[in-house]
PDB file of C-alpha atoms and ligand atoms in Angstrom:
ATOM      1  CA  UNK A  10      45.772  31.156 113.969  1.00 91.00           C
ATOM      2  CA  UNK A  11      45.385  34.429 115.551  1.00 97.00           C
ATOM      3  CA  UNK A  12      43.070  37.806 114.694  1.00 98.00           C
ATOM      4  CA  UNK A  13      44.495  40.410 117.210  1.00 98.00           C
ATOM      5  CA  UNK A  14      43.705  43.689 116.278  1.00 98.00           C
ATOM      6  CA  UNK A  15      41.868  43.057 113.652  1.00 98.00           C
ATOM      7  CA  UNK A  16      37.581  44.302 113.678  1.00 98.00           C
ATOM      8  CA  UNK A  17      34.836  41.481 113.448  1.00 98.00           C
ATOM      9  CA  UNK A  18      31.387  41.907 112.541  1.00 98.00           C
ATOM     10  CA  UNK A  19      29.620  38.352 112.442  1.00 99.00           C
ATOM     11  CA  UNK A  20      25.470  38.869 110.871  1.00 98.00           C
ATOM     12  CA  UNK A  21      22.605  36.647 111.953  1.00 98.00           C
ATOM     13  CA  UNK A  22      24.859  36.339 115.289  1.00 98.00           C
ATOM     14  CA  UNK A  23      22.501  35.667 117.407  1.00 98.00           C
ATOM     15  CA  UNK A  24      21.556  32.012 116.427  1.00 97.00           C
ATOM     16  CA  UNK A  25      23.184  29.519 115.434  1.00 97.00           C
ATOM     17  CA  UNK A  26      26.724  29.059 112.814  1.00 98.00           C
ATOM     18  CA  UNK A  27      27.079  33.669 114.150  1.00 98.00           C
ATOM     19  CA  UNK A  28      26.810  33.236 117.439  1.00 98.00           C
ATOM     20  CA  UNK A  29      29.780  30.150 117.442  1.00 98.00           C
ATOM     21  CA  UNK A  30      31.838  31.846 115.254  1.00 98.00           C
ATOM     22  CA  UNK A  31      31.384  35.041 116.792  1.00 98.00           C
ATOM     23  CA  UNK A  32      33.046  33.129 120.318  1.00 98.00           C
ATOM     24  CA  UNK A  33      35.255  31.849 118.726  1.00 98.00           C
ATOM     25  CA  UNK A  34      36.766  35.597 116.447  1.00 98.00           C
ATOM     26  CA  UNK A  35      36.287  36.750 120.595  1.00 98.00           C
ATOM     27  CA  UNK A  36      39.562  33.676 121.660  1.00 98.00           C
ATOM     28  CA  UNK A  37      41.269  33.743 119.146  1.00 98.00           C
ATOM     29  CA  UNK A  38      41.573  37.632 120.020  1.00 98.00           C
ATOM     30  CA  UNK A  39      39.059  40.495 116.986  1.00 98.00           C
ATOM     31  CA  UNK A  40      37.406  42.466 118.559  1.00 98.00           C
ATOM     32  CA  UNK A  41      34.232  41.057 117.674  1.00 98.00           C
ATOM     33  CA  UNK A  42      30.445  42.778 116.588  1.00 98.00           C
ATOM     34  CA  UNK A  43      26.880  40.664 116.212  1.00 98.00           C
ATOM     35  CA  UNK A  44      24.908  41.786 114.406  1.00 98.00           C
ATOM     36  CA  UNK A  45      21.090  41.069 115.055  1.00 98.00           C
ATOM     37  CA  UNK A  46      17.327  40.663 114.696  1.00 98.00           C
ATOM     38  CA  UNK A  47      16.396  39.965 118.333  1.00 98.00           C
ATOM     39  CA  UNK A  48      17.361  41.081 120.652  1.00 98.00           C
ATOM     40  CA  UNK A  49      17.311  39.307 123.610  1.00 98.00           C
ATOM     41  CA  UNK A  50      20.378  36.500 121.498  1.00 98.00           C
ATOM     42  CA  UNK A  51      21.993  39.527 121.981  1.00 98.00           C
ATOM     43  CA  UNK A  52      21.021  40.158 124.835  1.00 98.00           C
ATOM     44  CA  UNK A  53      22.618  36.460 126.360  1.00 98.00           C
ATOM     45  CA  UNK A  54      25.442  36.658 123.916  1.00 98.00           C
ATOM     46  CA  UNK A  55      26.467  40.142 125.635  1.00 98.00           C
ATOM     47  CA  UNK A  56      26.372  38.029 129.453  1.00 98.00           C
ATOM     48  CA  UNK A  57      28.240  35.051 127.582  1.00 97.00           C
ATOM     49  CA  UNK A  58      30.759  37.106 126.129  1.00 97.00           C
ATOM     50  CA  UNK A  59      30.868  40.682 128.326  1.00 97.00           C
ATOM     51  CA  UNK A  60      33.826  41.551 125.101  1.00 97.00           C
ATOM     52  CA  UNK A  61      31.339  41.547 122.388  1.00 98.00           C
ATOM     53  CA  UNK A  62      30.123  44.292 120.645  1.00 98.00           C
ATOM     54  CA  UNK A  63      25.890  44.280 119.649  1.00 98.00           C
ATOM     55  CA  UNK A  64      24.517  45.744 117.196  1.00 98.00           C
ATOM     56  CA  UNK A  65      20.648  45.685 116.886  1.00 98.00           C
ATOM     57  CA  UNK A  66      19.550  45.598 113.534  1.00 98.00           C
ATOM     58  CA  UNK A  67      16.486  43.764 111.452  1.00 98.00           C
ATOM     59  CA  UNK A  68      18.860  43.499 107.625  1.00 98.00           C
ATOM     60  CA  UNK A  69      16.077  43.465 105.316  1.00 98.00           C
ATOM     61  CA  UNK A  70      15.331  47.174 106.043  1.00 97.00           C
ATOM     62  CA  UNK A  71      17.449  49.497 104.259  1.00 93.00           C
ATOM     63  CA  UNK A  72      18.329  52.466 106.035  1.00 95.00           C
ATOM     64  CA  UNK A  73      17.992  50.066 109.433  1.00 97.00           C
ATOM     65  CA  UNK A  74      20.977  48.525 108.004  1.00 98.00           C
ATOM     66  CA  UNK A  75      23.075  51.147 107.025  1.00 98.00           C
ATOM     67  CA  UNK A  76      23.203  52.863 109.784  1.00 98.00           C
ATOM     68  CA  UNK A  77      23.775  50.134 112.661  1.00 98.00           C
ATOM     69  CA  UNK A  78      27.140  49.527 109.519  1.00 98.00           C
ATOM     70  CA  UNK A  79      28.035  52.899 109.449  1.00 98.00           C
ATOM     71  CA  UNK A  80      27.663  52.915 113.283  1.00 97.00           C
ATOM     72  CA  UNK A  81      30.519  50.268 113.241  1.00 97.00           C
ATOM     73  CA  UNK A  82      33.518  52.505 111.661  1.00 96.00           C
ATOM     74  CA  UNK A  83      36.566  50.249 110.421  1.00 97.00           C
ATOM     75  CA  UNK A  84      35.537  46.806 109.700  1.00 98.00           C
ATOM     76  CA  UNK A  85      38.797  44.266 108.962  1.00 98.00           C
ATOM     77  CA  UNK A  86      37.167  40.901 108.861  1.00 98.00           C
ATOM     78  CA  UNK A  87      33.912  40.876 107.381  1.00 98.00           C
ATOM     79  CA  UNK A  88      31.160  37.889 108.109  1.00 99.00           C
ATOM     80  CA  UNK A  89      28.096  38.591 106.487  1.00 99.00           C
ATOM     81  CA  UNK A  90      25.809  35.189 108.113  1.00 98.00           C
ATOM     82  CA  UNK A  91      22.888  36.012 108.500  1.00 98.00           C
ATOM     83  CA  UNK A  92      19.621  34.428 106.506  1.00 98.00           C
ATOM     84  CA  UNK A  93      16.062  33.091 105.891  1.00 97.00           C
ATOM     85  CA  UNK A  94      15.179  30.083 104.967  1.00 97.00           C
ATOM     86  CA  UNK A  95      11.015  29.933 103.809  1.00 97.00           C
ATOM     87  CA  UNK A  96      10.141  26.739 102.268  1.00 95.00           C
ATOM     88  CA  UNK A  97       7.535  26.061 100.181  1.00 96.00           C
ATOM     89  CA  UNK A  98       6.213  24.233  96.759  1.00 97.00           C
ATOM     90  CA  UNK A  99       7.115  25.727  94.033  1.00 98.00           C
ATOM     91  CA  UNK A 100       3.908  25.799  92.631  1.00 98.00           C
ATOM     92  CA  UNK A 101       3.148  27.711  96.020  1.00 98.00           C
ATOM     93  CA  UNK A 102       6.021  30.276  96.190  1.00 98.00           C
ATOM     94  CA  UNK A 103       4.742  33.366  97.079  1.00 98.00           C
ATOM     95  CA  UNK A 104       6.223  36.952  96.569  1.00 98.00           C
ATOM     96  CA  UNK A 105       5.635  37.965  99.318  1.00 98.00           C
ATOM     97  CA  UNK A 106       8.472  35.137 101.113  1.00 98.00           C
ATOM     98  CA  UNK A 107      10.321  36.115  97.537  1.00 98.00           C
ATOM     99  CA  UNK A 108      11.023  39.669  98.070  1.00 98.00           C
ATOM    100  CA  UNK A 109      12.255  39.103 102.011  1.00 98.00           C
ATOM    101  CA  UNK A 110      13.572  35.858 101.092  1.00 98.00           C
ATOM    102  CA  UNK A 111      16.098  37.713  98.689  1.00 98.00           C
ATOM    103  CA  UNK A 112      16.473  41.178 100.837  1.00 98.00           C
ATOM    104  CA  UNK A 113      18.283  39.309 103.021  1.00 98.00           C
ATOM    105  CA  UNK A 114      19.581  36.696 101.539  1.00 98.00           C
ATOM    106  CA  UNK A 115      21.250  38.283  98.661  1.00 98.00           C
ATOM    107  CA  UNK A 116      19.771  42.394  99.006  1.00 98.00           C
ATOM    108  CA  UNK A 117      21.243  42.478 102.535  1.00 98.00           C
ATOM    109  CA  UNK A 118      25.049  41.073 102.552  1.00 98.00           C
ATOM    110  CA  UNK A 119      25.518  43.602  98.808  1.00 98.00           C
ATOM    111  CA  UNK A 120      24.480  46.711 100.459  1.00 98.00           C
ATOM    112  CA  UNK A 121      26.368  45.461 104.356  1.00 98.00           C
ATOM    113  CA  UNK A 122      29.899  44.186 101.664  1.00 98.00           C
ATOM    114  CA  UNK A 123      29.631  47.976 100.371  1.00 98.00           C
ATOM    115  CA  UNK A 124      29.725  49.820 103.571  1.00 98.00           C
ATOM    116  CA  UNK A 125      32.350  47.872 104.870  1.00 98.00           C
ATOM    117  CA  UNK A 126      33.964  47.777 102.051  1.00 98.00           C
ATOM    118  CA  UNK A 127      34.038  51.456 101.483  1.00 98.00           C
ATOM    119  CA  UNK A 128      35.987  52.251 104.306  1.00 98.00           C
ATOM    120  CA  UNK A 129      38.605  49.303 103.927  1.00 98.00           C
ATOM    121  CA  UNK A 130      39.277  50.494 100.060  1.00 98.00           C
ATOM    122  CA  UNK A 131      39.956  54.463 102.180  1.00 98.00           C
ATOM    123  CA  UNK A 132      41.958  53.267 103.826  1.00 97.00           C
ATOM    124  CA  UNK A 133      43.826  51.313 102.129  1.00 98.00           C
ATOM    125  CA  UNK A 134      44.519  48.421 104.438  1.00 94.00           C
ATOM    126  CA  UNK A 135      42.731  46.177 102.624  1.00 97.00           C
ATOM    127  CA  UNK A 136      39.856  43.364 104.074  1.00 98.00           C
ATOM    128  CA  UNK A 137      38.425  39.963 103.716  1.00 98.00           C
ATOM    129  CA  UNK A 138      34.671  38.630 103.767  1.00 99.00           C
ATOM    130  CA  UNK A 139      32.962  35.784 103.763  1.00 99.00           C
ATOM    131  CA  UNK A 140      29.691  35.182 102.728  1.00 99.00           C
ATOM    132  CA  UNK A 141      27.673  32.166 104.326  1.00 98.00           C
ATOM    133  CA  UNK A 142      26.196  30.388 101.276  1.00 98.00           C
ATOM    134  CA  UNK A 143      25.097  27.345 100.831  1.00 98.00           C
ATOM    135  CA  UNK A 144      25.006  23.740  98.758  1.00 98.00           C
ATOM    136  CA  UNK A 145      21.716  24.981  97.367  1.00 98.00           C
ATOM    137  CA  UNK A 146      22.927  27.861  95.292  1.00 98.00           C
ATOM    138  CA  UNK A 147      24.198  24.300  93.769  1.00 98.00           C
ATOM    139  CA  UNK A 148      21.240  21.860  93.990  1.00 96.00           C
ATOM    140  CA  UNK A 149      18.299  21.906  93.639  1.00 96.00           C
ATOM    141  CA  UNK A 150      15.932  20.638  96.875  1.00 95.00           C
ATOM    142  CA  UNK A 151      11.881  20.359  96.715  1.00 95.00           C
ATOM    143  CA  UNK A 152      10.507  22.823  98.808  1.00 95.00           C
ATOM    144  CA  UNK A 153      13.433  25.059  98.708  1.00 96.00           C
ATOM    145  CA  UNK A 154      13.205  26.885  95.166  1.00 98.00           C
ATOM    146  CA  UNK A 155      13.745  30.713  97.044  1.00 98.00           C
ATOM    147  CA  UNK A 156      16.336  29.536  99.125  1.00 98.00           C
ATOM    148  CA  UNK A 157      18.257  28.425  96.259  1.00 98.00           C
ATOM    149  CA  UNK A 158      18.114  30.959  94.150  1.00 98.00           C
ATOM    150  CA  UNK A 159      18.722  33.185  97.371  1.00 98.00           C
ATOM    151  CA  UNK A 160      22.243  31.398  97.456  1.00 98.00           C
ATOM    152  CA  UNK A 161      23.194  31.766  94.045  1.00 98.00           C
ATOM    153  CA  UNK A 162      23.161  34.360  93.702  1.00 99.00           C
ATOM    154  CA  UNK A 163      25.107  35.005  96.850  1.00 99.00           C
ATOM    155  CA  UNK A 164      28.064  32.754  95.269  1.00 99.00           C
ATOM    156  CA  UNK A 165      27.224  34.990  91.591  1.00 98.00           C
ATOM    157  CA  UNK A 166      27.793  37.830  93.717  1.00 99.00           C
ATOM    158  CA  UNK A 167      30.803  36.530  95.546  1.00 99.00           C
ATOM    159  CA  UNK A 168      32.727  36.150  92.347  1.00 98.00           C
ATOM    160  CA  UNK A 169      32.009  39.890  91.568  1.00 98.00           C
ATOM    161  CA  UNK A 170      33.215  41.186  94.653  1.00 98.00           C
ATOM    162  CA  UNK A 171      36.319  39.320  94.465  1.00 98.00           C
ATOM    163  CA  UNK A 172      36.988  40.513  91.001  1.00 98.00           C
ATOM    164  CA  UNK A 173      36.138  44.314  91.927  1.00 98.00           C
ATOM    165  CA  UNK A 174      37.980  44.347  95.580  1.00 98.00           C
ATOM    166  CA  UNK A 175      40.457  42.131  94.295  1.00 98.00           C
ATOM    167  CA  UNK A 176      42.602  45.323  93.455  1.00 98.00           C
ATOM    168  CA  UNK A 177      42.109  46.787  96.299  1.00 98.00           C
ATOM    169  CA  UNK A 178      43.851  43.896  98.608  1.00 98.00           C
ATOM    170  CA  UNK A 179      39.664  42.431  99.471  1.00 98.00           C
ATOM    171  CA  UNK A 180      39.578  39.378  99.723  1.00 98.00           C
ATOM    172  CA  UNK A 181      36.389  38.072  98.842  1.00 99.00           C
ATOM    173  CA  UNK A 182      34.614  34.146  99.469  1.00 99.00           C
ATOM    174  CA  UNK A 183      31.763  31.071 100.779  1.00 99.00           C
ATOM    175  CA  UNK A 184      31.409  28.603 102.196  1.00 98.00           C
ATOM    176  CA  UNK A 185      29.013  26.484 100.880  1.00 98.00           C
ATOM    177  CA  UNK A 186      27.410  23.973 103.588  1.00 98.00           C
ATOM    178  CA  UNK A 187      25.376  20.832 103.735  1.00 97.00           C
ATOM    179  CA  UNK A 188      22.911  20.270 106.242  1.00 97.00           C
ATOM    180  CA  UNK A 189      24.489  22.663 109.290  1.00 97.00           C
ATOM    181  CA  UNK A 190      22.253  21.466 112.507  1.00 91.00           C
ATOM    182  CA  UNK A 191      20.771  24.704 113.859  1.00 94.00           C
ATOM    183  CA  UNK A 192      17.732  26.318 114.151  1.00 87.00           C
ATOM    184  CA  UNK A 193      17.769  26.499 110.228  1.00 91.00           C
ATOM    185  CA  UNK A 194      18.980  23.125 109.855  1.00 92.00           C
ATOM    186  CA  UNK A 195      15.985  21.924 111.616  1.00 87.00           C
ATOM    187  CA  UNK A 196      13.173  23.621 110.017  1.00 85.00           C
ATOM    188  CA  UNK A 197      13.897  21.500 106.256  1.00 84.00           C
ATOM    189  CA  UNK A 198      15.219  18.472 107.935  1.00 90.00           C
ATOM    190  CA  UNK A 199      14.184  17.761 111.543  1.00 90.00           C
ATOM    191  CA  UNK A 200      12.128  15.019 109.448  1.00 92.00           C
ATOM    192  CA  UNK A 201      14.029  11.782 109.745  1.00 92.00           C
ATOM    193  CA  UNK A 202      12.167  10.926 106.655  1.00 93.00           C
ATOM    194  CA  UNK A 203      13.225  14.304 105.196  1.00 91.00           C
ATOM    195  CA  UNK A 204      16.715  14.334 106.956  1.00 93.00           C
ATOM    196  CA  UNK A 205      17.620  10.854 106.102  1.00 94.00           C
ATOM    197  CA  UNK A 206      17.908  10.636 101.804  1.00 93.00           C
ATOM    198  CA  UNK A 207      18.871  13.697 102.179  1.00 93.00           C
ATOM    199  CA  UNK A 208      22.283  12.472 104.226  1.00 94.00           C
ATOM    200  CA  UNK A 209      21.951   8.640 101.747  1.00 95.00           C
ATOM    201  CA  UNK A 210      23.721  11.501  99.186  1.00 94.00           C
ATOM    202  CA  UNK A 211      26.581  12.823 101.275  1.00 96.00           C
ATOM    203  CA  UNK A 212      29.533  11.258 100.726  1.00 97.00           C
ATOM    204  CA  UNK A 213      30.446  10.996 104.656  1.00 98.00           C
ATOM    205  CA  UNK A 214      27.050   9.651 105.619  1.00 96.00           C
ATOM    206  CA  UNK A 215      25.748  12.730 107.887  1.00 95.00           C
ATOM    207  CA  UNK A 216      24.863  16.667 108.377  1.00 96.00           C
ATOM    208  CA  UNK A 217      27.908  18.903 108.714  1.00 97.00           C
ATOM    209  CA  UNK A 218      28.539  20.195 112.442  1.00 96.00           C
ATOM    210  CA  UNK A 219      28.614  24.362 113.369  1.00 97.00           C
ATOM    211  CA  UNK A 220      32.332  23.434 114.098  1.00 98.00           C
ATOM    212  CA  UNK A 221      32.745  22.302 110.297  1.00 98.00           C
ATOM    213  CA  UNK A 222      31.525  25.235 109.122  1.00 98.00           C
ATOM    214  CA  UNK A 223      33.303  28.222 111.577  1.00 98.00           C
ATOM    215  CA  UNK A 224      36.593  26.176 111.490  1.00 98.00           C
ATOM    216  CA  UNK A 225      36.594  26.568 107.383  1.00 98.00           C
ATOM    217  CA  UNK A 226      34.988  30.769 107.913  1.00 99.00           C
ATOM    218  CA  UNK A 227      38.080  31.311 110.296  1.00 98.00           C
ATOM    219  CA  UNK A 228      40.605  29.923 107.692  1.00 98.00           C
ATOM    220  CA  UNK A 229      38.980  31.819 104.724  1.00 98.00           C
ATOM    221  CA  UNK A 230      38.829  34.517 106.938  1.00 98.00           C
ATOM    222  CA  UNK A 231      43.375  34.112 107.653  1.00 98.00           C
ATOM    223  CA  UNK A 232      46.307  34.269 105.810  1.00 97.00           C
ATOM    224  CA  UNK A 233      46.423  31.803 105.363  1.00 98.00           C
ATOM    225  CA  UNK A 234      43.845  31.292 102.467  1.00 98.00           C
ATOM    226  CA  UNK A 235      46.224  34.935 101.295  1.00 98.00           C
ATOM    227  CA  UNK A 236      45.725  34.057  98.158  1.00 98.00           C
ATOM    228  CA  UNK A 237      42.529  32.015  97.695  1.00 98.00           C
ATOM    229  CA  UNK A 238      39.404  34.902  96.086  1.00 98.00           C
ATOM    230  CA  UNK A 239      36.352  34.433  94.791  1.00 98.00           C
ATOM    231  CA  UNK A 240      35.681  30.428  95.900  1.00 98.00           C
ATOM    232  CA  UNK A 241      32.840  28.988  97.186  1.00 98.00           C
ATOM    233  CA  UNK A 242      34.403  25.740  99.206  1.00 98.00           C
ATOM    234  CA  UNK A 243      31.717  23.007  99.356  1.00 98.00           C
ATOM    235  CA  UNK A 244      31.755  21.993 103.372  1.00 98.00           C
ATOM    236  CA  UNK A 245      29.715  18.988 102.323  1.00 98.00           C
ATOM    237  CA  UNK A 246      31.136  15.721 103.186  1.00 98.00           C
ATOM    238  CA  UNK A 247      31.825  15.080  99.538  1.00 97.00           C
ATOM    239  CA  UNK A 248      28.337  15.896  97.783  1.00 96.00           C
ATOM    240  CA  UNK A 249      28.831  18.634  95.174  1.00 95.00           C
ATOM    241  CA  UNK A 250      30.898  15.928  94.095  1.00 95.00           C
ATOM    242  CA  UNK A 251      28.594  13.280  93.053  1.00 93.00           C
TER     243      UNK A 251
HETATM  244  P1  NDP B   7      20.087  30.392 112.536  1.00 51.77           P
HETATM  245  O1  NDP B   7      18.813  30.314 111.799  1.00 51.77           O
HETATM  246  O2  NDP B   7      20.850  29.579 113.594  1.00 51.77           O
HETATM  247  O3  NDP B   7      20.384  31.917 112.696  1.00 51.77           O
HETATM  248  C1  NDP B   7      20.538  33.283 111.381  1.00 51.77           C
HETATM  249  C2  NDP B   7      20.595  33.824 112.490  1.00 51.77           C
HETATM  250  O4  NDP B   7      20.356  34.982 111.335  1.00 51.77           O
HETATM  251  C3  NDP B   7      20.007  34.269 114.013  1.00 51.77           C
HETATM  252  O5  NDP B   7      20.713  35.083 114.420  1.00 51.77           O
HETATM  253  C4  NDP B   7      18.814  35.677 113.314  1.00 51.77           C
HETATM  254  O6  NDP B   7      17.571  35.905 114.109  1.00 51.77           O
HETATM  255  C5  NDP B   7      20.346  36.188 112.515  1.00 51.77           C
HETATM  256  N1  NDP B   7      18.606  36.661 110.794  1.00 51.77           N
HETATM  257  C6  NDP B   7      17.989  36.226 109.707  1.00 51.77           C
HETATM  258  N2  NDP B   7      17.124  37.274 109.234  1.00 51.77           N
HETATM  259  C7  NDP B   7      17.631  38.747 109.569  1.00 51.77           C
HETATM  260  C8  NDP B   7      17.568  40.070 109.210  1.00 51.77           C
HETATM  261  N3  NDP B   7      16.864  39.962 108.620  1.00 51.77           N
HETATM  262  N4  NDP B   7      18.192  41.060 110.503  1.00 51.77           N
HETATM  263  C9  NDP B   7      19.332  40.459 111.241  1.00 51.77           C
HETATM  264  N5  NDP B   7      19.584  38.590 111.699  1.00 51.77           N
HETATM  265  C10 NDP B   7      19.065  38.388 111.164  1.00 51.77           C
HETATM  266  O7  NDP B   7      20.474  30.059 111.338  1.00 51.77           O
HETATM  267  P2  NDP B   7      22.629  29.356 110.550  1.00 51.77           P
HETATM  268  O8  NDP B   7      22.996  29.937 111.435  1.00 51.77           O
HETATM  269  O9  NDP B   7      21.720  27.671 110.523  1.00 51.77           O
HETATM  270  O10 NDP B   7      22.986  29.799 109.391  1.00 51.77           O
HETATM  271  C11 NDP B   7      23.384  31.015 109.407  1.00 51.77           C
HETATM  272  C12 NDP B   7      23.671  30.444 108.180  1.00 51.77           C
HETATM  273  O11 NDP B   7      24.227  29.463 107.443  1.00 51.77           O
HETATM  274  C13 NDP B   7      22.338  31.511 106.752  1.00 51.77           C
HETATM  275  O12 NDP B   7      23.370  32.027 105.887  1.00 51.77           O
HETATM  276  C14 NDP B   7      22.739  29.703 106.232  1.00 51.77           C
HETATM  277  O13 NDP B   7      21.300  29.732 104.798  1.00 51.77           O
HETATM  278  C15 NDP B   7      23.631  29.057 106.319  1.00 51.77           C
HETATM  279  N6  NDP B   7      23.614  27.348 106.088  1.00 51.77           N
HETATM  280  C16 NDP B   7      22.329  27.124 106.735  1.00 51.77           C
HETATM  281  C17 NDP B   7      22.473  25.710 106.697  1.00 51.77           C
HETATM  282  C18 NDP B   7      21.469  24.559 107.912  1.00 51.77           C
HETATM  283  O14 NDP B   7      21.054  23.343 107.558  1.00 51.77           O
HETATM  284  N7  NDP B   7      21.883  25.685 109.213  1.00 51.77           N
HETATM  285  C19 NDP B   7      22.868  24.778 105.607  1.00 51.77           C
HETATM  286  C20 NDP B   7      23.657  25.665 104.573  1.00 51.77           C
HETATM  287  C21 NDP B   7      24.340  26.617 104.829  1.00 51.77           C
HETATM  288  P3  NDP B   7      16.746  35.320 114.602  1.00 51.77           P
HETATM  289  O15 NDP B   7      16.460  34.628 114.603  1.00 51.77           O
HETATM  290  O16 NDP B   7      15.890  36.850 115.282  1.00 51.77           O
HETATM  291  O17 NDP B   7      16.210  35.990 112.657  1.00 51.77           O
END
C-alpha cells in the first residue's frame, strides 16, 4: 500500500490515533498535513517527523476552520479524526457541552469535508474521505449520551456524503472503533470498575490498539477498497455483532 503523489489532511493529529496515522501516512509516501488544537503537540510532531506540514486550528471556531482548511490547497485524502468526549449523566447534560460536542464532532467534519470535496469536484480528480466515528454511534453507553449522538450523526453524514459525492468519484466511509487506549480512551475507561464490564461485552475480550484502527483507515484510503463507500466499519472485536 503506497500513497505517493497524494496529499493527505488529518484533523486532531496532535495526539492518539490522528498522530500515529500522520506518521504512517508519511512513511507510505503521502504529503501529509497535520491539523490540531494544541501548538506543543504539533511542534513535537514536526520534530519527530520533519516532512509533515502542521496547521494550528481550533475546529470549533468556524472562521478559524475555514481559513485553515482553505490554506491547505489540494487534498486527495481527508481523515476527519478530531473529536471531544465530554461525559456526563443524562440528567446533567449541559447546553454548553452539547454545543461544543456537536461543533467539534459533527459540524467540523461537515465543514472541513465541504471545503476539501469542493476542491476535489473542481479538479475532477476524485478523492477519499474517512470519518473516525465510534461503536458509540450504535450503542447506548452510560454518561456518553451526547458523544453517542454526535457519532450517530457522523455515521449518517458519512452515508449522505457518499450518496452525493459518489458521482464525483469521491468515496466516503467511517470507522467505528471500540475503546482505544489513548488520552480519550482513558477519560471514560481507565477505571477497571468501568473497563472490565465493557471488555466483557467484547467477544475478543480486549480493547483496540491504535494500530488496529489505523490499518482500517489506511485500507479505506487506499485503492484496495475501491468499491467501498458509505460504509461504517466496526473495529470493535465483535461488540456490535452481539
Ligand atoms: P485523543 O483525545 O487522544 O486525540 C484527539 C485529538 O483531536 C487531539 O489531538 C485533540 O487536540 C484534537 N482535537 C480535539 N478537539 C479539537 C478541536 N476543536 N480542534 C482541533 N483539534 C481538536 O483522541 P483519540 O485519538 O482517542 O480519538 C480519535 C478519534 O477516535 C475521535 O474521533 C474519537 O471520537 C474516536 N474514537 C476514540 C476511541 C477511544 O476509545 N479512544 C473509541 C472510538 C472512537 P487537543 O488535545 O489539543 O484538544
